[in-house]
Tab-separated table of C-alpha atoms in Angstrom:
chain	number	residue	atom	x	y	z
A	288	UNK	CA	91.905	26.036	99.084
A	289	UNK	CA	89.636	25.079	102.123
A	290	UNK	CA	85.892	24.219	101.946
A	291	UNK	CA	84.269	25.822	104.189
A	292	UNK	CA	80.551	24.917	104.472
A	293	UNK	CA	79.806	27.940	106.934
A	294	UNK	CA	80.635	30.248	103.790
A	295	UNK	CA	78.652	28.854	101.140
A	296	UNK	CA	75.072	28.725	100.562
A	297	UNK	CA	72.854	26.525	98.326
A	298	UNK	CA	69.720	27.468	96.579
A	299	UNK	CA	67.857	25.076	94.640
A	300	UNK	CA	65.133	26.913	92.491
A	301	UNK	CA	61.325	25.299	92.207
A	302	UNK	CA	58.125	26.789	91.463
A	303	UNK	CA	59.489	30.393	92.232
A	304	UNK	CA	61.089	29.848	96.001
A	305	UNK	CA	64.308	29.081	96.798
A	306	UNK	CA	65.780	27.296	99.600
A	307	UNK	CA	68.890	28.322	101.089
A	308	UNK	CA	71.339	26.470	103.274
A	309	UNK	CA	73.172	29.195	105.391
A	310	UNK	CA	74.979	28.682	108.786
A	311	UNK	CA	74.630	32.664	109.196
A	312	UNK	CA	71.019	34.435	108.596
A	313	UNK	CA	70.414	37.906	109.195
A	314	UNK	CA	66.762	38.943	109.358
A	315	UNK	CA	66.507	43.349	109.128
A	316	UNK	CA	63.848	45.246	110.599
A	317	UNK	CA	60.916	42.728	111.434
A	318	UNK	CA	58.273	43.393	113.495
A	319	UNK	CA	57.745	40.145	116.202
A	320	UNK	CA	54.311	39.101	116.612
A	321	UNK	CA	54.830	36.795	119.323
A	322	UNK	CA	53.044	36.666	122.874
A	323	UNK	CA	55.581	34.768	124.446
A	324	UNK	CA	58.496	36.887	123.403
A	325	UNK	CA	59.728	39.634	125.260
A	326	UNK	CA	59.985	41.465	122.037
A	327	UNK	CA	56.631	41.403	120.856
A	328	UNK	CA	55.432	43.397	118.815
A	329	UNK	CA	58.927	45.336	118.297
A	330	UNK	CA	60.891	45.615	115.251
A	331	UNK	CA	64.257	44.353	115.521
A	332	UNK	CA	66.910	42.636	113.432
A	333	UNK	CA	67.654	39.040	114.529
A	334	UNK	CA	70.663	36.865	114.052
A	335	UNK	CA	70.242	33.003	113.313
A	336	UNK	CA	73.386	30.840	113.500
A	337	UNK	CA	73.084	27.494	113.150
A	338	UNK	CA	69.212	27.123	113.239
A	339	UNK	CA	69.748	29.074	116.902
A	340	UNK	CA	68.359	32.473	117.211
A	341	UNK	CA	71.702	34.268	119.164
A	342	UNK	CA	71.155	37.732	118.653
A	343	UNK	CA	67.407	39.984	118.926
A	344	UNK	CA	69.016	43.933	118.907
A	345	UNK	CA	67.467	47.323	117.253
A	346	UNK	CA	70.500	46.656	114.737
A	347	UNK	CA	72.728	43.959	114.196
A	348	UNK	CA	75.856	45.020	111.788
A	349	UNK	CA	76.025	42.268	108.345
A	350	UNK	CA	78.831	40.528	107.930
A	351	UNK	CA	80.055	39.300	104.190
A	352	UNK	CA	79.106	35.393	105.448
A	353	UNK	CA	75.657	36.380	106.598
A	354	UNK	CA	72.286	35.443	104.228
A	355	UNK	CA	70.231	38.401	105.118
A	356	UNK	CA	66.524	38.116	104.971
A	357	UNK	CA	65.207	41.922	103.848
A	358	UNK	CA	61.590	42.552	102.508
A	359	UNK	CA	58.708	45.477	102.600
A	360	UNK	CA	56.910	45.947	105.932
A	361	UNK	CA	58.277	42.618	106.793
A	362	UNK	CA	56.695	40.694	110.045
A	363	UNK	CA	58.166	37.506	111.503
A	364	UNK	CA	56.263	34.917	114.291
A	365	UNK	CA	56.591	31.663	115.725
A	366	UNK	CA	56.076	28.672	112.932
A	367	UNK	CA	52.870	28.368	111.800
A	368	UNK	CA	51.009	24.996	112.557
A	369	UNK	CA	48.251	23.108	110.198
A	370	UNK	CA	45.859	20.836	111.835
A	371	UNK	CA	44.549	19.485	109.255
A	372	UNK	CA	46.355	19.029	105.886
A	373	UNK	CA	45.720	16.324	103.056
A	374	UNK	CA	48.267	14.874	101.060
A	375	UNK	CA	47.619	12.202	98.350
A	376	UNK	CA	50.968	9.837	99.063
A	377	UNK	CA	50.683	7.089	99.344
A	378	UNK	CA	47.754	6.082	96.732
A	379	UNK	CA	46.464	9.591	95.298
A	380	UNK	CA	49.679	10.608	94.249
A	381	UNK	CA	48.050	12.363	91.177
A	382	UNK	CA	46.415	14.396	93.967
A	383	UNK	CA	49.527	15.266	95.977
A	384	UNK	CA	52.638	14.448	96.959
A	385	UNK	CA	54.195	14.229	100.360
A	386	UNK	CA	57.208	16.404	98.807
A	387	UNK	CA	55.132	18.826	96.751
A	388	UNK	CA	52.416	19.289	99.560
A	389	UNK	CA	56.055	19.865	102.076
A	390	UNK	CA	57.139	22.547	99.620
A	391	UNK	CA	53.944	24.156	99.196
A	392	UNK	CA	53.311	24.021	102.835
A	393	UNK	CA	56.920	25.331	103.709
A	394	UNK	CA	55.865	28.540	100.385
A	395	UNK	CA	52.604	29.054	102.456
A	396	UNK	CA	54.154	30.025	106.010
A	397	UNK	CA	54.212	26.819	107.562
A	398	UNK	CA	56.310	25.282	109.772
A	399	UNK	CA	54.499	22.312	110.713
A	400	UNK	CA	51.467	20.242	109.285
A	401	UNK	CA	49.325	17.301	110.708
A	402	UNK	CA	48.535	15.191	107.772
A	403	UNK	CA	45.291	13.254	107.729
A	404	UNK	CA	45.208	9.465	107.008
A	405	UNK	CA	42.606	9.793	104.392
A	406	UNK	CA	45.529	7.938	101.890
A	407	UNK	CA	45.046	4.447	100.025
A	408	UNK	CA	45.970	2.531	102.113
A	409	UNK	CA	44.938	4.045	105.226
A	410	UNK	CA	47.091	5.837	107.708
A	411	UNK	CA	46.019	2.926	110.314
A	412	UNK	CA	49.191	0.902	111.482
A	413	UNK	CA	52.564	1.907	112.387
A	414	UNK	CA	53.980	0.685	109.627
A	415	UNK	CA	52.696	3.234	107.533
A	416	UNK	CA	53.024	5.964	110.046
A	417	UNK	CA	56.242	5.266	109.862
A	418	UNK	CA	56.325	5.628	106.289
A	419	UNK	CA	54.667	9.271	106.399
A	420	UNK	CA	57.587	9.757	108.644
A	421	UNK	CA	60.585	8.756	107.067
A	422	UNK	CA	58.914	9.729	103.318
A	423	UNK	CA	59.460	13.201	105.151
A	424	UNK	CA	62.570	13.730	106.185
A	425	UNK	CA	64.424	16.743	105.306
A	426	UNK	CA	62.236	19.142	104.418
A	427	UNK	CA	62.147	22.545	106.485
A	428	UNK	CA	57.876	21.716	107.106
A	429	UNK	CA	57.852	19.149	109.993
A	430	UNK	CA	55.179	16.247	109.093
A	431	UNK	CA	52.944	15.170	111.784
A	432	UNK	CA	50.556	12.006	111.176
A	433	UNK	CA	46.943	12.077	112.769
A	434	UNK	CA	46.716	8.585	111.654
A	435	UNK	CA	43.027	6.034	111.529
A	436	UNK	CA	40.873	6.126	114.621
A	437	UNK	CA	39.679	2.478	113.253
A	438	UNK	CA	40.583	0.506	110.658
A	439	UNK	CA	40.775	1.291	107.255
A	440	UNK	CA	38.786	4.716	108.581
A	441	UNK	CA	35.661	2.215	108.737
A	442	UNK	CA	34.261	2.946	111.917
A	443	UNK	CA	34.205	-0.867	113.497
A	444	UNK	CA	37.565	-1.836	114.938
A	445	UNK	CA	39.488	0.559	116.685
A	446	UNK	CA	43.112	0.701	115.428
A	447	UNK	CA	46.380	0.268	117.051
A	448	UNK	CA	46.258	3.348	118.544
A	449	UNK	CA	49.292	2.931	121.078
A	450	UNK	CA	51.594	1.480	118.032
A	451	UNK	CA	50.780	4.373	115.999
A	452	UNK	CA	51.719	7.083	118.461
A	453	UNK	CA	54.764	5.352	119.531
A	454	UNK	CA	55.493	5.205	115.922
A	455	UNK	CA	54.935	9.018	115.806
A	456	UNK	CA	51.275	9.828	115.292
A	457	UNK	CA	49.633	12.429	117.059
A	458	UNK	CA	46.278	12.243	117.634
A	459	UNK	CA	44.032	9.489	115.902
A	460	UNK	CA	40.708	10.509	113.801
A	461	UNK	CA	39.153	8.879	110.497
A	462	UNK	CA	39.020	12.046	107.775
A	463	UNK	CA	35.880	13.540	107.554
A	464	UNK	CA	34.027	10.370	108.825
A	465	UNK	CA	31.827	10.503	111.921
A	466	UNK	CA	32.327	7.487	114.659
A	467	UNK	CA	28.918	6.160	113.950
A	468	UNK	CA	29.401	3.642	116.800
A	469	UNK	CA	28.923	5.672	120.103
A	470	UNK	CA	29.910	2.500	121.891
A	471	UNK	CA	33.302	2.531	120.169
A	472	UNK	CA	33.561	6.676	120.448
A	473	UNK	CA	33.464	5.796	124.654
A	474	UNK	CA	35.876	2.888	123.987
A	475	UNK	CA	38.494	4.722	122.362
A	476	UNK	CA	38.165	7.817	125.068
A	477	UNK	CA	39.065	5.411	127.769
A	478	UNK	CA	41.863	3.674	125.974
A	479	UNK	CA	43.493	6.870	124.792
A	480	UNK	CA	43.804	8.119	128.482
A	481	UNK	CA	46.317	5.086	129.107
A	482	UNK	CA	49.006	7.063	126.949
A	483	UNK	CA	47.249	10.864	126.838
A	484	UNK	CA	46.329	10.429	123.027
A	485	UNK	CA	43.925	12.995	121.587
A	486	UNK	CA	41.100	11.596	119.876
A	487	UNK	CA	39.171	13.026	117.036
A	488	UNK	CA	35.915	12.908	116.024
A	489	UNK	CA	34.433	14.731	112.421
A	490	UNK	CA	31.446	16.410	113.560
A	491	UNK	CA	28.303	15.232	111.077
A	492	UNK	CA	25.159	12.831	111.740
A	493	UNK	CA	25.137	10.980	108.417
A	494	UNK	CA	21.373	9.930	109.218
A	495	UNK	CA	20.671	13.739	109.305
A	496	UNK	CA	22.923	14.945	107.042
A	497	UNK	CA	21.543	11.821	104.210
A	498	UNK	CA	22.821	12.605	100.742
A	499	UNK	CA	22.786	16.289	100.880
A	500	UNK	CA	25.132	18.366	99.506
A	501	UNK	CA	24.342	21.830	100.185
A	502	UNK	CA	23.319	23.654	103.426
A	503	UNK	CA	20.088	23.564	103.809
A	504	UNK	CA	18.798	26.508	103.659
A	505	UNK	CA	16.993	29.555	101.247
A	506	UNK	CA	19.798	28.807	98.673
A	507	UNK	CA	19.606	24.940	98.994
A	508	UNK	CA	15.963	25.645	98.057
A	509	UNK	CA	16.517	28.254	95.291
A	510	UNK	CA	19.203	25.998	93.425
A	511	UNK	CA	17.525	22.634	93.940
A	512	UNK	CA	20.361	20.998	96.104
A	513	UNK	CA	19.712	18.864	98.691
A	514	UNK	CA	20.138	19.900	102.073
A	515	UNK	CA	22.702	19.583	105.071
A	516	UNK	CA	20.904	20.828	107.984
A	517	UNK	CA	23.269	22.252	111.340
A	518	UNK	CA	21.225	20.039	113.086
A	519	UNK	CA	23.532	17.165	111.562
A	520	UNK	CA	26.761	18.976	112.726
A	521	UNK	CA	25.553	19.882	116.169
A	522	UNK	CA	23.738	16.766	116.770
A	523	UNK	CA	26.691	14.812	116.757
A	524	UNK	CA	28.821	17.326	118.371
A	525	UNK	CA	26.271	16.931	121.460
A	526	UNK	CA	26.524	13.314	121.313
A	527	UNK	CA	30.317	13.429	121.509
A	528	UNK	CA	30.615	15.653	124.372
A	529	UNK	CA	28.003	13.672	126.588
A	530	UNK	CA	30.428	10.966	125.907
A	531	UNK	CA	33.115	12.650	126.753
A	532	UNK	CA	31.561	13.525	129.979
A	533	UNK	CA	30.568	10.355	131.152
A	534	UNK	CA	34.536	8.930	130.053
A	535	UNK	CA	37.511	12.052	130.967
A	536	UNK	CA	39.928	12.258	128.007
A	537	UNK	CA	41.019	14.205	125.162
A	538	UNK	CA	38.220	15.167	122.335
A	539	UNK	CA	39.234	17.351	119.459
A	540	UNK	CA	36.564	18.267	117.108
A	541	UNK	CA	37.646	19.641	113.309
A	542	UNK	CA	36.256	21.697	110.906
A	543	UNK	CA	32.938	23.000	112.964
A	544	UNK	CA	30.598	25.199	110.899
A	545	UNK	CA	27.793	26.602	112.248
A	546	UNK	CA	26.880	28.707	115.382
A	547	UNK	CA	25.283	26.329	117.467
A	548	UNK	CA	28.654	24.610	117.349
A	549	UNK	CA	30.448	27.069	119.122
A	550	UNK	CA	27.934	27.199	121.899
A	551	UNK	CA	27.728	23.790	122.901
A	552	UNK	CA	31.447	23.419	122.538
A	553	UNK	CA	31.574	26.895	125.383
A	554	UNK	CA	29.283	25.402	127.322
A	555	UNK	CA	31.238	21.661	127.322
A	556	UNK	CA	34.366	24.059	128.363
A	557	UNK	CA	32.593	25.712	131.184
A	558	UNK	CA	32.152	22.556	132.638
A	559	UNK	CA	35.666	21.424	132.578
A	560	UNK	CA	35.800	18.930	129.830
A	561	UNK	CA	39.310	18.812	127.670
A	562	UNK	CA	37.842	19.405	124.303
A	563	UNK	CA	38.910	21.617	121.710
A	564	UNK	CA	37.566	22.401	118.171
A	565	UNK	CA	39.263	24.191	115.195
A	566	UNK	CA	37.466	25.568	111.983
A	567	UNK	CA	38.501	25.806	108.532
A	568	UNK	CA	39.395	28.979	106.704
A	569	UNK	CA	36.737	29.338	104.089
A	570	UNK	CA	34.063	28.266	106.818
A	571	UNK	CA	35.465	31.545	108.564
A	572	UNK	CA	34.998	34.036	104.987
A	573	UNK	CA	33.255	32.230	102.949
A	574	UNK	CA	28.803	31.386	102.809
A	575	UNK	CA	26.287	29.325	100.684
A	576	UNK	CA	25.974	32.096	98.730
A	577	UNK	CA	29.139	31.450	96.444
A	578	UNK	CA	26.769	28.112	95.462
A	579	UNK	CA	24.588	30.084	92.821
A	580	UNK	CA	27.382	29.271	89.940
A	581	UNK	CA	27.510	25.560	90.840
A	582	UNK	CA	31.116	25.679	90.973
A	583	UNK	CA	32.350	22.705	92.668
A	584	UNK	CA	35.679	24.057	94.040
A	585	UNK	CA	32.910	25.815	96.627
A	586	UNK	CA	32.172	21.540	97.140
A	587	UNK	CA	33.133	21.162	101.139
A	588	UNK	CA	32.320	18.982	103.926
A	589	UNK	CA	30.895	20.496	106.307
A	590	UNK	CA	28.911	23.091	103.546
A	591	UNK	CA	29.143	26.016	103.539
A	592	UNK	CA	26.861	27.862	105.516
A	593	UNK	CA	25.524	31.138	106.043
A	594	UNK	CA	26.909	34.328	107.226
A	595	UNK	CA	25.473	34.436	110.330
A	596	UNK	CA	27.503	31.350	111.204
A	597	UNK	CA	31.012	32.833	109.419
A	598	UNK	CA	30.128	35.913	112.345
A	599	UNK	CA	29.713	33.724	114.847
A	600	UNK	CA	32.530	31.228	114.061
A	601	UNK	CA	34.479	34.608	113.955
A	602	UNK	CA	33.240	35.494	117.505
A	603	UNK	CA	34.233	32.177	118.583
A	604	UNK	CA	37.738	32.653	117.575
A	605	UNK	CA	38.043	36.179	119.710
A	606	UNK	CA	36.180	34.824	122.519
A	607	UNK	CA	38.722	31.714	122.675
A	608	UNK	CA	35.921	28.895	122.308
A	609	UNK	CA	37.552	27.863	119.067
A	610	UNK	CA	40.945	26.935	119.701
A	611	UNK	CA	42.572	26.406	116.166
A	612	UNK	CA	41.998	27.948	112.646
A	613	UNK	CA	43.255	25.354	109.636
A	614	UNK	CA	43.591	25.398	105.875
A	615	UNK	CA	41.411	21.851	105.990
A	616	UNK	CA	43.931	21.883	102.590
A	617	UNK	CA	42.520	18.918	100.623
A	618	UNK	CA	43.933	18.369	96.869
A	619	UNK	CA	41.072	17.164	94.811
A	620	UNK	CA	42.121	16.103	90.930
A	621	UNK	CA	40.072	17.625	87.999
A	622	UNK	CA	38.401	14.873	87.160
A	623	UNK	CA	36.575	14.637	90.684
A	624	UNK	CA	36.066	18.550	89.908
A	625	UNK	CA	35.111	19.107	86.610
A	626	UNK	CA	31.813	17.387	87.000
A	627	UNK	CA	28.221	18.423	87.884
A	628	UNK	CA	27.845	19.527	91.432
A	629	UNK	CA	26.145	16.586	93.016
A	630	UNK	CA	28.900	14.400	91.490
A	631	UNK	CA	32.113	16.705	92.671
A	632	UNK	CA	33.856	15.211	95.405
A	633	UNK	CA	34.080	17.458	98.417
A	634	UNK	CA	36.823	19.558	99.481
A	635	UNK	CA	39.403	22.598	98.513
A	636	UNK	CA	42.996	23.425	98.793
A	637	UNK	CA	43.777	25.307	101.351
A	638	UNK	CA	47.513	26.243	101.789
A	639	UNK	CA	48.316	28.574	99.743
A	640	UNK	CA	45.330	31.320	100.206
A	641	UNK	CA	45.581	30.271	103.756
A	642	UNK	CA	46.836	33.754	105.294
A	643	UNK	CA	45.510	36.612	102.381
A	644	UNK	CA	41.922	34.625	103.218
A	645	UNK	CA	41.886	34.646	106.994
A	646	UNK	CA	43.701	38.108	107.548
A	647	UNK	CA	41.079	40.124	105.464
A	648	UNK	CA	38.676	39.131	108.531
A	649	UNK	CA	40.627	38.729	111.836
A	650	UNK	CA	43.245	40.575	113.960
A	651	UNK	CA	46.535	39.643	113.238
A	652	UNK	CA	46.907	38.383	117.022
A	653	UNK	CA	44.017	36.221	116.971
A	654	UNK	CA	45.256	34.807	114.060
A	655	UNK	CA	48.931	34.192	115.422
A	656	UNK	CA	47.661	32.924	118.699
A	657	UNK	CA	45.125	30.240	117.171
A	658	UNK	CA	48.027	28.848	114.629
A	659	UNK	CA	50.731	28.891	116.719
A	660	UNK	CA	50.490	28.184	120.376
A	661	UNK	CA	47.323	26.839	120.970
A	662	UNK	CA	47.434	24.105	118.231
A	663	UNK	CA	50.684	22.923	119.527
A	664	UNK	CA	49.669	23.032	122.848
A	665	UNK	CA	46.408	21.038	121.914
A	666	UNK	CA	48.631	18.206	120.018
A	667	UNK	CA	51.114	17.912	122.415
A	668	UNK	CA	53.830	19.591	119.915
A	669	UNK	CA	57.105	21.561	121.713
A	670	UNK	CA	55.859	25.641	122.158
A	671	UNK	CA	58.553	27.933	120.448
A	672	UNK	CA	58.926	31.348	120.818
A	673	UNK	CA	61.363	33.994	119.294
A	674	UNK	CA	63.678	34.924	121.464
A	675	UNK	CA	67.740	34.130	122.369
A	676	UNK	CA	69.020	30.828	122.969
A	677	UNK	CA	66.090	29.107	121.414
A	678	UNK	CA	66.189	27.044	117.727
A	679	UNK	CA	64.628	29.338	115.209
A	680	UNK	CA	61.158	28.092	113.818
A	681	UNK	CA	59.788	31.327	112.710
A	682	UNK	CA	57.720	32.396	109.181
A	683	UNK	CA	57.878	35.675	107.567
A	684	UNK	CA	54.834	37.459	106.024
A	685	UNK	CA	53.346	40.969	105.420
A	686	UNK	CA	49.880	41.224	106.872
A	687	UNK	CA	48.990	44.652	104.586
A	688	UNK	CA	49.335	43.483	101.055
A	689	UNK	CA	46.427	42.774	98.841
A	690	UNK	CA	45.986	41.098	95.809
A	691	UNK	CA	43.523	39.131	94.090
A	692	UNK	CA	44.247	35.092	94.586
A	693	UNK	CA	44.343	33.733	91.086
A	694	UNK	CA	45.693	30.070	89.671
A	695	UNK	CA	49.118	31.907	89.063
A	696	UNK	CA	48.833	31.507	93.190
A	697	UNK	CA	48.432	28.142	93.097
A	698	UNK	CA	51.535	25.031	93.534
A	699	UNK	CA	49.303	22.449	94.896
A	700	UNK	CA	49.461	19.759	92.282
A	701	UNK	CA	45.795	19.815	92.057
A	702	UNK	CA	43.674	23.345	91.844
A	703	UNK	CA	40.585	22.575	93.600
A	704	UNK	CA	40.549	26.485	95.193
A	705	UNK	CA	37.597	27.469	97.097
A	706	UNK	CA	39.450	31.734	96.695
A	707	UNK	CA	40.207	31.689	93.018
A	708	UNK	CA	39.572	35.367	92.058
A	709	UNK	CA	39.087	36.432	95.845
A	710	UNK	CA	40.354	39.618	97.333
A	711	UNK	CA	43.237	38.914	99.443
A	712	UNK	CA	44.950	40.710	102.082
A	713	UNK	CA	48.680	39.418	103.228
A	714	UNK	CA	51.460	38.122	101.813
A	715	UNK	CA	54.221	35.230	102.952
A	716	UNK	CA	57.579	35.709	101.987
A	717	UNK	CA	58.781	32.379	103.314
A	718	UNK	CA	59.540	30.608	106.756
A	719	UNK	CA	62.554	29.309	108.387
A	720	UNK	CA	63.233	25.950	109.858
A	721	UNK	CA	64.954	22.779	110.392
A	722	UNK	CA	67.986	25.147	109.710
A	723	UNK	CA	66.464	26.244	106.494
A	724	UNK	CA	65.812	29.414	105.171
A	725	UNK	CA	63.150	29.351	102.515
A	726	UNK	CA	61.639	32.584	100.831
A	727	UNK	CA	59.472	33.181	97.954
A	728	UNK	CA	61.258	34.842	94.933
């Protein structure tokens, strides 16, 4: 008897997904939600042979050697992209690791994750980019390091930025810490030019912001928390882009919160300056009014603010001012959690409620477009799109379903969830890539 790979597949079963190894894949009767394809927004059946999309018809007859991908009301679109993912490895391994946070990324509907360099040690020489790298192989999610703007994310010696993106980073920021140093913010714009590096810089003016831990605002007040004003956010966010101006370059500014934000980033655009901004997904649904419980999984940096600001970081997203919409997924262990609010650490998961949370509050184009093209675009990653001839990168969901989000949900190793108990509405089956098919059971 002959082996023949081409016939066989191989499922390996974890956390309720499976991931199949297939040389033939049949997907029935999806609708494409891709701009860039000829065939958007048409239902078709599409043939995958070797990780190569040959075949996009009305219907495409099985075959006994074909894996074919059937589910309700079932919608396919390029890979989906995550800006801004945390994993624990190396260091906070309790918190995540690089394999879990893969699978759970790969469960979630994405392709393709930038992971932050907020890891002990520090994502801040090429060595350990290099690590992140090769730690990844394999897995159908593609990891992408945004490794240290300086070193040890201290925000006084600019790291080895060239090194690091030879070595395969992709842009260079320091998690959730503000460049303090405006001298060293103009240095680094400069530098990265010589190679076309993207630069980040987290938008908050620790002298304004202080020790608060709320926004500041009516239910700051009413609770007793200490206040986060905008002004923090959009003060620094000013600063940048003046810099920016006076330099040229690549500025990417994550996680913006409130609606002053948006403005001076649409006004920086009008006048021609390369920045872009993204926001996270429960600064898009979610307000300061969730505080009133003192749950610490609604713990973030930047706060949460009001609903005014979730409209008008909404309206930013339609009006194309904000450029990318991320999970901000960032594992958090219980014992940073299950403490009194002003202890908590900040930050919640993100992957997994990613989709349900986000759908229930934009169109399903605006949603595509902002995880898809424009963040690859924006970090320099290769564009896909679903049509013949091209490798298949492509995740499956069903934007109608709702559910409530519950831990059941939940495969991060840690459950720091901002949506526990939320309404959801949309479902992932699954993605494939890297030649891998991978849907939820």
């Amino acid at each position: 008897m002959v082996f023949n790979p081409s016939n066989c597949i191989f499922v390996f079963r974890n956390f309720d997904f499976k991931i199949l190894y297939a040389m033939n894949t049949l997907i029935k009767s999806a609708t494409i939600i891709d701009p860039s394809s000829p065939f958007h927004q048409q239902k078709k059946d599409i043939l995958i042979v070797d990780g190569i999309i040959t075949k996009i018809e009305d219907l495409i007859p099985s075959q006994k050697d074909f894996t074919i991908v059937t589910r309700e009301n079932l919608h396919v679109s390029c890979g989906w992209f995550d800006t801004s993912v945390s994993f624990g490895e190396p260091g906070y391994e309790e918190r995540e690791t690089i394999k879990n946070g893969l699978e759970v990324a790969a469960k979630s509907g994405f392709t393709a994750v930038a992971v932050n360099a907020n890891t002990n040690p520090v994502i801040d020489n090429k060595a350990a980019v290099a690590f992140l790298t090769n730690k990844a192989q394999g897995f159908a999610t593609k990891l992408y390091p945004i490794a240290a703007l300086t070193k040890d994310s201290e925000g006084k010696e600019m790291a080895e930025l060239f090194d690091m993106q030879q070595s395969g980073a992709i842009a260079f920021g320091d998690y959730k810490k503000p460049v303090v140093n405006e001298n060293l913010m103009k240095i680094s714009l400069l530098y990265a030019q010589n190679f076309n590096g993207l630069v980040l810089s987290f938008p908050k003016n620790q002298s304004i912001a202080g020790d608060g831990i709320a926004n500041e605002g009516i239910n700051s007040t009413k609770l007793g928390l200490k206040g986060i004003p905008a002004l923090a956010e959009e003060l620094q966010i000013a600063s940048n882009l003046l810099i920016l101006e006076y330099t040229g370059g690549k500025l990417h500014i994550p996680t913006i919160s409130t609606a002053k934000s948006v403005t001076l980033i649409k006004d920086a655009k009008k006048k021609g300056l390369q920045v872009s901004c993204s926001v996270a997904a429960h600064h898009l649904v979610l307000t300061d009014d969730e505080l009133h419980e003192f749950d610490s999984n609604y713990k973030t940096n930047p706060p949460l603010r009001t609903k005014a600001d979730c409209k008008a970081l909404q309206k930013g997203i339609t009006m194309g001012v904000i450029d990318i919409i991320t999970s901000d997924h960032n594992p958090i262990d219980i014992e940073y959690k299950k403490v009194e609010f002003s202890e908590a650490k900040n930050g919640t998961i993100g992957l997994e409620s990613f989709f349900g949370a986000i759908n229930s509050v934009l169109s399903i184009s605006d949603f595509i477009e902002n995880i898809t093209l424009k963040p690859r675009a924006i970090f320099g990653l290769e564009t896909t799109s679903i049509t013949t001839g091209n490798k298949a990168d492509i995740s499956f969901f069903n934007p109608e379903e709702k559910y409530i989000f519950t831990k059941k949900n939940i495969f991060s190793t840690s459950k720091n969830s901002a949506f526990i108990n939320k309404k959801m509405t949309g479902k992932v089956y699954g993605i494939f890539s890297n030649n891998q098919l991978i849907l939820n059971s």
